[in-house]
PDB file of C-alpha atoms in Angstrom:
ATOM      1  CA  MET A 283      77.584  21.325 -36.823  1.00  0.00           C
ATOM      2  CA  ARG A 284      77.267  18.578 -39.410  1.00  0.00           C
ATOM      3  CA  ARG A 285      79.587  18.068 -42.371  1.00  0.00           C
ATOM      4  CA  ASP A 286      76.951  19.248 -44.890  1.00  0.00           C
ATOM      5  CA  ALA A 287      76.416  22.521 -43.024  1.00  0.00           C
ATOM      6  CA  ILE A 288      80.161  23.158 -42.820  1.00  0.00           C
ATOM      7  CA  ALA A 289      80.594  22.302 -46.504  1.00  0.00           C
ATOM      8  CA  GLY A 290      77.842  24.778 -47.380  1.00  0.00           C
ATOM      9  CA  MET A 291      79.973  27.591 -45.947  1.00  0.00           C
ATOM     10  CA  LEU A 292      82.977  26.768 -48.122  1.00  0.00           C
ATOM     11  CA  PRO A 293      83.646  28.561 -51.405  1.00  0.00           C
ATOM     12  CA  ALA A 294      81.962  26.959 -54.421  1.00  0.00           C
ATOM     13  CA  VAL A 295      85.271  25.747 -55.870  1.00  0.00           C
ATOM     14  CA  PHE A 296      85.893  23.638 -52.741  1.00  0.00           C
ATOM     15  CA  GLN A 297      82.343  22.309 -52.736  1.00  0.00           C
ATOM     16  CA  ARG A 298      82.689  21.092 -56.326  1.00  0.00           C
ATOM     17  CA  THR A 299      85.953  19.231 -55.660  1.00  0.00           C
ATOM     18  CA  MET A 300      84.770  17.422 -52.535  1.00  0.00           C
ATOM     19  CA  HIS A 301      84.395  13.608 -52.699  1.00  0.00           C
ATOM     20  CA  PRO A 302      84.306  10.873 -50.002  1.00  0.00           C
ATOM     21  CA  SER A 303      87.874   9.693 -50.575  1.00  0.00           C
ATOM     22  CA  GLY A 304      89.407  13.190 -50.594  1.00  0.00           C
ATOM     23  CA  VAL A 305      91.350  15.129 -48.005  1.00  0.00           C
ATOM     24  CA  LEU A 306      88.685  17.811 -47.725  1.00  0.00           C
ATOM     25  CA  TRP A 307      86.104  15.158 -46.809  1.00  0.00           C
ATOM     26  CA  ALA A 308      88.375  13.933 -43.986  1.00  0.00           C
ATOM     27  CA  LEU A 309      88.933  17.497 -42.763  1.00  0.00           C
ATOM     28  CA  LEU A 310      85.177  18.077 -42.640  1.00  0.00           C
ATOM     29  CA  ASP A 311      84.850  14.914 -40.531  1.00  0.00           C
ATOM     30  CA  VAL A 312      87.423  16.301 -38.092  1.00  0.00           C
ATOM     31  CA  MET A 313      85.666  19.692 -37.969  1.00  0.00           C
ATOM     32  CA  GLU A 314      82.336  17.978 -37.284  1.00  0.00           C
ATOM     33  CA  GLY A 315      83.932  16.123 -34.369  1.00  0.00           C
ATOM     34  CA  LEU A 316      85.379  19.350 -32.980  1.00  0.00           C
ATOM     35  CA  HIS A 317      81.882  20.850 -32.774  1.00  0.00           C
ATOM     36  CA  ASP A 318      80.296  17.874 -30.977  1.00  0.00           C
ATOM     37  CA  SER A 319      81.291  18.803 -27.406  1.00  0.00           C
ATOM     38  CA  SER A 320      80.278  22.455 -27.840  1.00  0.00           C
ATOM     39  CA  GLU A 321      76.932  21.496 -29.318  1.00  0.00           C
ATOM     40  CA  ALA A 322      76.268  19.021 -26.514  1.00  0.00           C
ATOM     41  CA  ARG A 323      77.004  21.729 -23.943  1.00  0.00           C
ATOM     42  CA  LEU A 324      74.759  24.243 -25.711  1.00  0.00           C
ATOM     43  CA  ASP A 325      71.928  21.693 -25.905  1.00  0.00           C
ATOM     44  CA  ALA A 326      71.924  21.533 -22.094  1.00  0.00           C
ATOM     45  CA  VAL A 327      72.835  25.153 -21.283  1.00  0.00           C
ATOM     46  CA  GLU A 328      69.609  25.696 -19.324  1.00  0.00           C
ATOM     47  CA  ASP A 329      70.832  23.104 -16.792  1.00  0.00           C
ATOM     48  CA  LEU A 330      73.575  25.527 -15.757  1.00  0.00           C
ATOM     49  CA  PHE A 331      70.943  27.951 -14.429  1.00  0.00           C
ATOM     50  CA  HIS A 332      68.617  25.432 -12.786  1.00  0.00           C
ATOM     51  CA  PRO A 333      69.286  25.126  -9.034  1.00  0.00           C
ATOM     52  CA  TYR A 334      68.677  21.359  -8.927  1.00  0.00           C
ATOM     53  CA  ARG A 335      70.379  20.362 -12.201  1.00  0.00           C
ATOM     54  CA  CYS A 336      73.483  22.548 -12.198  1.00  0.00           C
ATOM     55  CA  PRO A 337      76.859  21.254 -10.999  1.00  0.00           C
ATOM     56  CA  GLU A 338      77.439  21.686  -7.252  1.00  0.00           C
ATOM     57  CA  ARG A 339      80.236  24.205  -7.863  1.00  0.00           C
ATOM     58  CA  LEU A 340      77.778  26.606  -9.569  1.00  0.00           C
ATOM     59  CA  VAL A 341      75.285  26.755  -6.684  1.00  0.00           C
ATOM     60  CA  PRO A 342      77.186  29.514  -4.773  1.00  0.00           C
ATOM     61  CA  PHE A 343      77.336  31.579  -7.989  1.00  0.00           C
ATOM     62  CA  LEU A 344      73.579  31.197  -8.492  1.00  0.00           C
ATOM     63  CA  ALA A 345      73.008  32.127  -4.835  1.00  0.00           C
ATOM     64  CA  ARG A 346      74.901  35.394  -5.418  1.00  0.00           C
ATOM     65  CA  TRP A 347      73.022  35.895  -8.661  1.00  0.00           C
ATOM     66  CA  VAL A 348      69.604  35.791  -6.943  1.00  0.00           C
ATOM     67  CA  SER A 349      70.892  37.660  -3.863  1.00  0.00           C
ATOM     68  CA  VAL A 350      70.506  34.950  -1.236  1.00  0.00           C
ATOM     69  CA  ASP A 351      74.211  34.302  -0.677  1.00  0.00           C
ATOM     70  CA  HIS A 352      73.997  36.083   2.701  1.00  0.00           C
ATOM     71  CA  LEU A 353      71.688  33.263   3.841  1.00  0.00           C
ATOM     72  CA  GLY A 354      73.811  30.422   2.488  1.00  0.00           C
ATOM     73  CA  SER A 355      74.211  28.706  -0.834  1.00  0.00           C
ATOM     74  CA  GLY A 356      71.833  25.761  -0.773  1.00  0.00           C
ATOM     75  CA  ARG A 357      69.866  24.658  -3.810  1.00  0.00           C
ATOM     76  CA  ASP A 358      66.554  25.330  -2.032  1.00  0.00           C
ATOM     77  CA  LEU A 359      67.630  28.902  -1.299  1.00  0.00           C
ATOM     78  CA  VAL A 360      68.459  29.473  -4.949  1.00  0.00           C
ATOM     79  CA  ALA A 361      65.164  27.925  -6.058  1.00  0.00           C
ATOM     80  CA  HIS A 362      63.210  30.224  -3.735  1.00  0.00           C
ATOM     81  CA  GLY A 363      65.437  33.280  -4.230  1.00  0.00           C
ATOM     82  CA  ALA A 364      62.928  35.301  -6.245  1.00  0.00           C
ATOM     83  CA  ALA A 365      60.136  34.698  -3.721  1.00  0.00           C
ATOM     84  CA  LEU A 366      62.437  35.556  -0.817  1.00  0.00           C
ATOM     85  CA  ALA A 367      63.449  38.795  -2.530  1.00  0.00           C
ATOM     86  CA  GLN A 368      59.795  39.657  -3.054  1.00  0.00           C
ATOM     87  CA  TRP A 369      58.951  39.142   0.631  1.00  0.00           C
ATOM     88  CA  ARG A 370      62.178  40.582   2.042  1.00  0.00           C
ATOM     89  CA  GLY A 371      61.613  43.062   4.837  1.00  0.00           C
ATOM     90  CA  THR A 372      58.375  41.439   5.988  1.00  0.00           C
ATOM     91  CA  ARG A 373      57.759  39.132   8.917  1.00  0.00           C
ATOM     92  CA  GLU A 374      56.616  36.354   6.546  1.00  0.00           C
ATOM     93  CA  GLY A 375      59.692  36.803   4.379  1.00  0.00           C
ATOM     94  CA  LEU A 376      61.997  36.651   7.384  1.00  0.00           C
ATOM     95  CA  LYS A 377      60.340  33.471   8.609  1.00  0.00           C
ATOM     96  CA  ALA A 378      60.553  31.893   5.138  1.00  0.00           C
ATOM     97  CA  ALA A 379      64.248  32.788   4.883  1.00  0.00           C
ATOM     98  CA  VAL A 380      64.997  31.131   8.240  1.00  0.00           C
ATOM     99  CA  VAL A 381      62.953  28.041   7.380  1.00  0.00           C
ATOM    100  CA  ILE A 382      64.543  27.561   3.956  1.00  0.00           C
ATOM    101  CA  ALA A 383      68.094  28.344   5.087  1.00  0.00           C
ATOM    102  CA  THR A 384      68.065  26.190   8.230  1.00  0.00           C
ATOM    103  CA  GLY A 385      65.240  23.698   7.797  1.00  0.00           C
ATOM    104  CA  LEU A 386      63.915  24.765  11.203  1.00  0.00           C
ATOM    105  CA  THR A 387      60.117  24.765  11.004  1.00  0.00           C
ATOM    106  CA  GLU A 388      59.332  25.567  14.624  1.00  0.00           C
ATOM    107  CA  ILE A 389      59.766  29.311  14.638  1.00  0.00           C
ATOM    108  CA  GLU A 390      57.528  32.220  15.524  1.00  0.00           C
ATOM    109  CA  ILE A 391      58.193  35.835  14.686  1.00  0.00           C
ATOM    110  CA  GLU A 392      55.962  38.452  16.217  1.00  0.00           C
ATOM    111  CA  GLU A 393      55.988  42.196  16.399  1.00  0.00           C
ATOM    112  CA  ALA A 394      56.137  43.657  19.875  1.00  0.00           C
ATOM    113  CA  ALA A 395      52.913  45.514  20.629  1.00  0.00           C
ATOM    114  CA  ASP A 396      54.564  48.030  22.941  1.00  0.00           C
ATOM    115  CA  ARG A 397      57.708  48.642  20.860  1.00  0.00           C
ATOM    116  CA  PRO A 398      57.401  49.716  17.236  1.00  0.00           C
ATOM    117  CA  PHE A 399      59.942  48.274  14.819  1.00  0.00           C
ATOM    118  CA  HIS A 400      60.900  45.478  17.207  1.00  0.00           C
ATOM    119  CA  LEU A 401      60.607  41.753  16.496  1.00  0.00           C
ATOM    120  CA  ILE A 402      60.573  38.826  18.884  1.00  0.00           C
ATOM    121  CA  VAL A 403      61.959  35.668  17.297  1.00  0.00           C
ATOM    122  CA  ARG A 404      61.070  32.494  19.165  1.00  0.00           C
ATOM    123  CA  ILE A 405      62.677  29.123  18.494  1.00  0.00           C
ATOM    124  CA  PRO A 406      62.718  25.879  20.499  1.00  0.00           C
ATOM    125  CA  ALA A 407      64.844  25.832  23.653  1.00  0.00           C
ATOM    126  CA  GLU A 408      68.234  24.164  23.248  1.00  0.00           C
ATOM    127  CA  CYS A 409      68.066  24.598  19.468  1.00  0.00           C
ATOM    128  CA  VAL A 410      71.505  23.943  17.946  1.00  0.00           C
ATOM    129  CA  LEU A 411      70.716  26.366  15.128  1.00  0.00           C
ATOM    130  CA  ALA A 412      70.178  29.362  17.414  1.00  0.00           C
ATOM    131  CA  GLU A 413      73.299  31.239  16.289  1.00  0.00           C
ATOM    132  CA  GLN A 414      72.563  30.594  12.635  1.00  0.00           C
ATOM    133  CA  VAL A 415      68.984  31.844  13.105  1.00  0.00           C
ATOM    134  CA  ARG A 416      70.294  34.949  14.901  1.00  0.00           C
ATOM    135  CA  HIS A 417      72.725  35.600  12.048  1.00  0.00           C
ATOM    136  CA  ILE A 418      70.012  35.232   9.373  1.00  0.00           C
ATOM    137  CA  VAL A 419      67.605  37.507  11.245  1.00  0.00           C
ATOM    138  CA  GLU A 420      70.334  40.111  11.725  1.00  0.00           C
ATOM    139  CA  LEU A 421      71.121  40.123   7.992  1.00  0.00           C
ATOM    140  CA  ASP A 422      67.588  39.857   6.633  1.00  0.00           C
ATOM    141  CA  LYS A 423      65.527  42.076   8.933  1.00  0.00           C
ATOM    142  CA  PRO A 424      64.726  45.656   7.925  1.00  0.00           C
ATOM    143  CA  ALA A 425      67.595  47.983   8.807  1.00  0.00           C
ATOM    144  CA  ALA A 426      65.738  50.116  11.353  1.00  0.00           C
ATOM    145  CA  THR A 427      64.215  47.124  13.131  1.00  0.00           C
ATOM    146  CA  THR A 428      65.568  45.631  16.330  1.00  0.00           C
ATOM    147  CA  PHE A 429      64.948  42.089  17.524  1.00  0.00           C
ATOM    148  CA  GLU A 430      65.384  39.755  20.406  1.00  0.00           C
ATOM    149  CA  MET A 431      65.588  35.987  20.556  1.00  0.00           C
ATOM    150  CA  GLY A 432      63.247  34.000  22.775  1.00  0.00           C
ATOM    151  CA  GLU A 433      62.079  30.449  23.386  1.00  0.00           C
ATOM    152  CA  LEU A 434      58.872  28.870  22.178  1.00  0.00           C
ATOM    153  CA  PRO A 435      56.373  28.197  24.951  1.00  0.00           C
TER     154      PRO A 435
END
């Protein structure tokens, strides 16, 4: 807040006695300086909620906020959190969650033709992310659905 704006909030008697060499003028300078850091923070407040511009320590909070903290707390997960929530419980949503959370693009998820509510998740053999993929599928699949892990042909 600038000195003129602060001075405008003072009683009229103070406004009339204010001059550049006075104590009140110096106090208004100090008050203006006290507001600078708060105003700078408020000018960039939207950065606190943007997954790629916020400080690293806020990313886990944003992940909880958009309900993807069970998948991890990466910036990409936060950025895609709304879309993942929209597709949650579907085969496409499960695949997207695994791809975004792990970076693994070679994955197939199919529904077993002979077993209703059963998924077959196939990833490359010897994949080092197998346990992480299993964990994500376990947490993100529909509750009444079972699954098994397999290897890509």
